[in-house]
C-alpha cells in the first residue's frame, strides 16, 4: 500500500474528542442518513489497520472503506 487518501464510513456520529485527538488531519462529515465519513491520508497499511482497530475497540460500526484516487469526484471529499 502506498500513501493514499481513503474514506472510512461509519455508522452514527463521532465524539468531538475522538475527532480532535485520533483523527487529526482527517475531514469528518455527517451525511443525511446519519453516517459519518472520515476522509484523509493513510501512509501505509499499518495506519489503516490501526484506524479500523480503533473504531472496533470503540464499538463503532465500520460500513465501508473506500480509496479515493486523485481527481476523483466524491461528494464527501473536501479539496
PDB file of C-alpha atoms in Angstrom:
ATOM      1  CA  UNK A   1       0.000   0.000   0.000  1.00  0.00           C
ATOM      2  CA  UNK A   2       1.290   3.444  -0.853  1.00  0.00           C
ATOM      3  CA  UNK A   3       0.367   6.795   0.664  1.00  0.00           C
ATOM      4  CA  UNK A   4      -3.197   7.469  -0.426  1.00  0.00           C
ATOM      5  CA  UNK A   5      -6.419   9.113   0.624  1.00  0.00           C
ATOM      6  CA  UNK A   6      -9.174   6.888   1.981  1.00  0.00           C
ATOM      7  CA  UNK A   7     -12.758   7.359   3.070  1.00  0.00           C
ATOM      8  CA  UNK A   8     -13.974   5.343   6.045  1.00  0.00           C
ATOM      9  CA  UNK A   9     -17.746   5.393   6.510  1.00  0.00           C
ATOM     10  CA  UNK A  10     -19.022   4.580   9.997  1.00  0.00           C
ATOM     11  CA  UNK A  11     -22.477   4.302  11.476  1.00  0.00           C
ATOM     12  CA  UNK A  12     -23.531   7.272  13.571  1.00  0.00           C
ATOM     13  CA  UNK A  13     -21.789  10.398  14.788  1.00  0.00           C
ATOM     14  CA  UNK A  14     -18.325  10.558  16.365  1.00  0.00           C
ATOM     15  CA  UNK A  15     -17.466  12.449  19.522  1.00  0.00           C
ATOM     16  CA  UNK A  16     -15.670  15.768  19.235  1.00  0.00           C
ATOM     17  CA  UNK A  17     -12.799  14.460  21.395  1.00  0.00           C
ATOM     18  CA  UNK A  18     -12.230  11.497  19.071  1.00  0.00           C
ATOM     19  CA  UNK A  19     -12.206  13.725  16.015  1.00  0.00           C
ATOM     20  CA  UNK A  20      -9.775  16.204  17.567  1.00  0.00           C
ATOM     21  CA  UNK A  21      -7.347  13.667  19.032  1.00  0.00           C
ATOM     22  CA  UNK A  22      -7.352  10.482  16.957  1.00  0.00           C
ATOM     23  CA  UNK A  23      -8.469  11.851  13.590  1.00  0.00           C
ATOM     24  CA  UNK A  24      -6.325  14.962  13.303  1.00  0.00           C
ATOM     25  CA  UNK A  25      -5.659  15.647   9.631  1.00  0.00           C
ATOM     26  CA  UNK A  26      -8.865  13.946   8.525  1.00  0.00           C
ATOM     27  CA  UNK A  27     -12.029  15.596   7.234  1.00  0.00           C
ATOM     28  CA  UNK A  28     -15.082  14.384   9.146  1.00  0.00           C
ATOM     29  CA  UNK A  29     -18.602  14.964   7.807  1.00  0.00           C
ATOM     30  CA  UNK A  30     -22.029  13.511   8.553  1.00  0.00           C
ATOM     31  CA  UNK A  31     -24.405  12.698   5.704  1.00  0.00           C
ATOM     32  CA  UNK A  32     -28.206  12.933   5.557  1.00  0.00           C
ATOM     33  CA  UNK A  33     -28.525   9.325   6.736  1.00  0.00           C
ATOM     34  CA  UNK A  34     -26.510   9.977   9.901  1.00  0.00           C
ATOM     35  CA  UNK A  35     -23.393   8.128   8.729  1.00  0.00           C
ATOM     36  CA  UNK A  36     -20.010   9.714   9.367  1.00  0.00           C
ATOM     37  CA  UNK A  37     -17.451   9.970   6.553  1.00  0.00           C
ATOM     38  CA  UNK A  38     -13.812  10.165   7.638  1.00  0.00           C
ATOM     39  CA  UNK A  39     -11.544  11.181   4.750  1.00  0.00           C
ATOM     40  CA  UNK A  40      -7.801  11.596   4.957  1.00  0.00           C
ATOM     41  CA  UNK A  41      -4.307  10.374   4.199  1.00  0.00           C
ATOM     42  CA  UNK A  42      -3.222   6.855   5.103  1.00  0.00           C
ATOM     43  CA  UNK A  43       0.513   6.376   4.538  1.00  0.00           C
ATOM     44  CA  UNK A  44       0.571   2.605   4.959  1.00  0.00           C
ATOM     45  CA  UNK A  45      -1.445  -0.489   5.800  1.00  0.00           C
ATOM     46  CA  UNK A  46      -0.453  -0.311   9.475  1.00  0.00           C
ATOM     47  CA  UNK A  47      -2.169   3.089   9.808  1.00  0.00           C
ATOM     48  CA  UNK A  48      -5.312   1.797   8.088  1.00  0.00           C
ATOM     49  CA  UNK A  49      -5.450  -1.261  10.333  1.00  0.00           C
ATOM     50  CA  UNK A  50      -4.862   0.976  13.355  1.00  0.00           C
ATOM     51  CA  UNK A  51      -7.801   3.200  12.421  1.00  0.00           C
ATOM     52  CA  UNK A  52     -10.083   0.204  11.883  1.00  0.00           C
ATOM     53  CA  UNK A  53      -8.959  -1.340  15.188  1.00  0.00           C
ATOM     54  CA  UNK A  54      -9.681   1.953  16.962  1.00  0.00           C
ATOM     55  CA  UNK A  55     -13.241   2.029  15.604  1.00  0.00           C
ATOM     56  CA  UNK A  56     -13.701  -1.640  16.527  1.00  0.00           C
ATOM     57  CA  UNK A  57     -12.403  -1.054  20.051  1.00  0.00           C
ATOM     58  CA  UNK A  58     -14.882   1.791  20.475  1.00  0.00           C
ATOM     59  CA  UNK A  59     -17.735  -0.383  19.120  1.00  0.00           C
ATOM     60  CA  UNK A  60     -18.235   1.935  16.138  1.00  0.00           C
ATOM     61  CA  UNK A  61     -19.593   0.041  13.138  1.00  0.00           C
ATOM     62  CA  UNK A  62     -17.460   0.470  10.016  1.00  0.00           C
ATOM     63  CA  UNK A  63     -19.714   0.445   6.960  1.00  0.00           C
ATOM     64  CA  UNK A  64     -17.088   0.780   4.238  1.00  0.00           C
ATOM     65  CA  UNK A  65     -13.502   1.686   3.432  1.00  0.00           C
ATOM     66  CA  UNK A  66     -13.014   3.362   0.061  1.00  0.00           C
ATOM     67  CA  UNK A  67      -9.816   4.519  -1.651  1.00  0.00           C
ATOM     68  CA  UNK A  68     -10.047   7.963  -3.190  1.00  0.00           C
ATOM     69  CA  UNK A  69      -7.837   8.494  -6.204  1.00  0.00           C
ATOM     70  CA  UNK A  70      -6.503  11.913  -7.143  1.00  0.00           C
ATOM     71  CA  UNK A  71      -9.058  13.698  -9.264  1.00  0.00           C
ATOM     72  CA  UNK A  72     -11.978  11.558  -8.113  1.00  0.00           C
ATOM     73  CA  UNK A  73     -15.215  13.456  -7.836  1.00  0.00           C
ATOM     74  CA  UNK A  74     -16.525  12.363  -4.451  1.00  0.00           C
ATOM     75  CA  UNK A  75     -19.426  14.026  -2.650  1.00  0.00           C
ATOM     76  CA  UNK A  76     -17.755  13.905   0.771  1.00  0.00           C
ATOM     77  CA  UNK A  77     -14.220  14.790  -0.208  1.00  0.00           C
ATOM     78  CA  UNK A  78     -13.043  18.253   0.693  1.00  0.00           C
ATOM     79  CA  UNK A  79     -10.468  19.570  -1.769  1.00  0.00           C
TER      80      UNK A  79
END
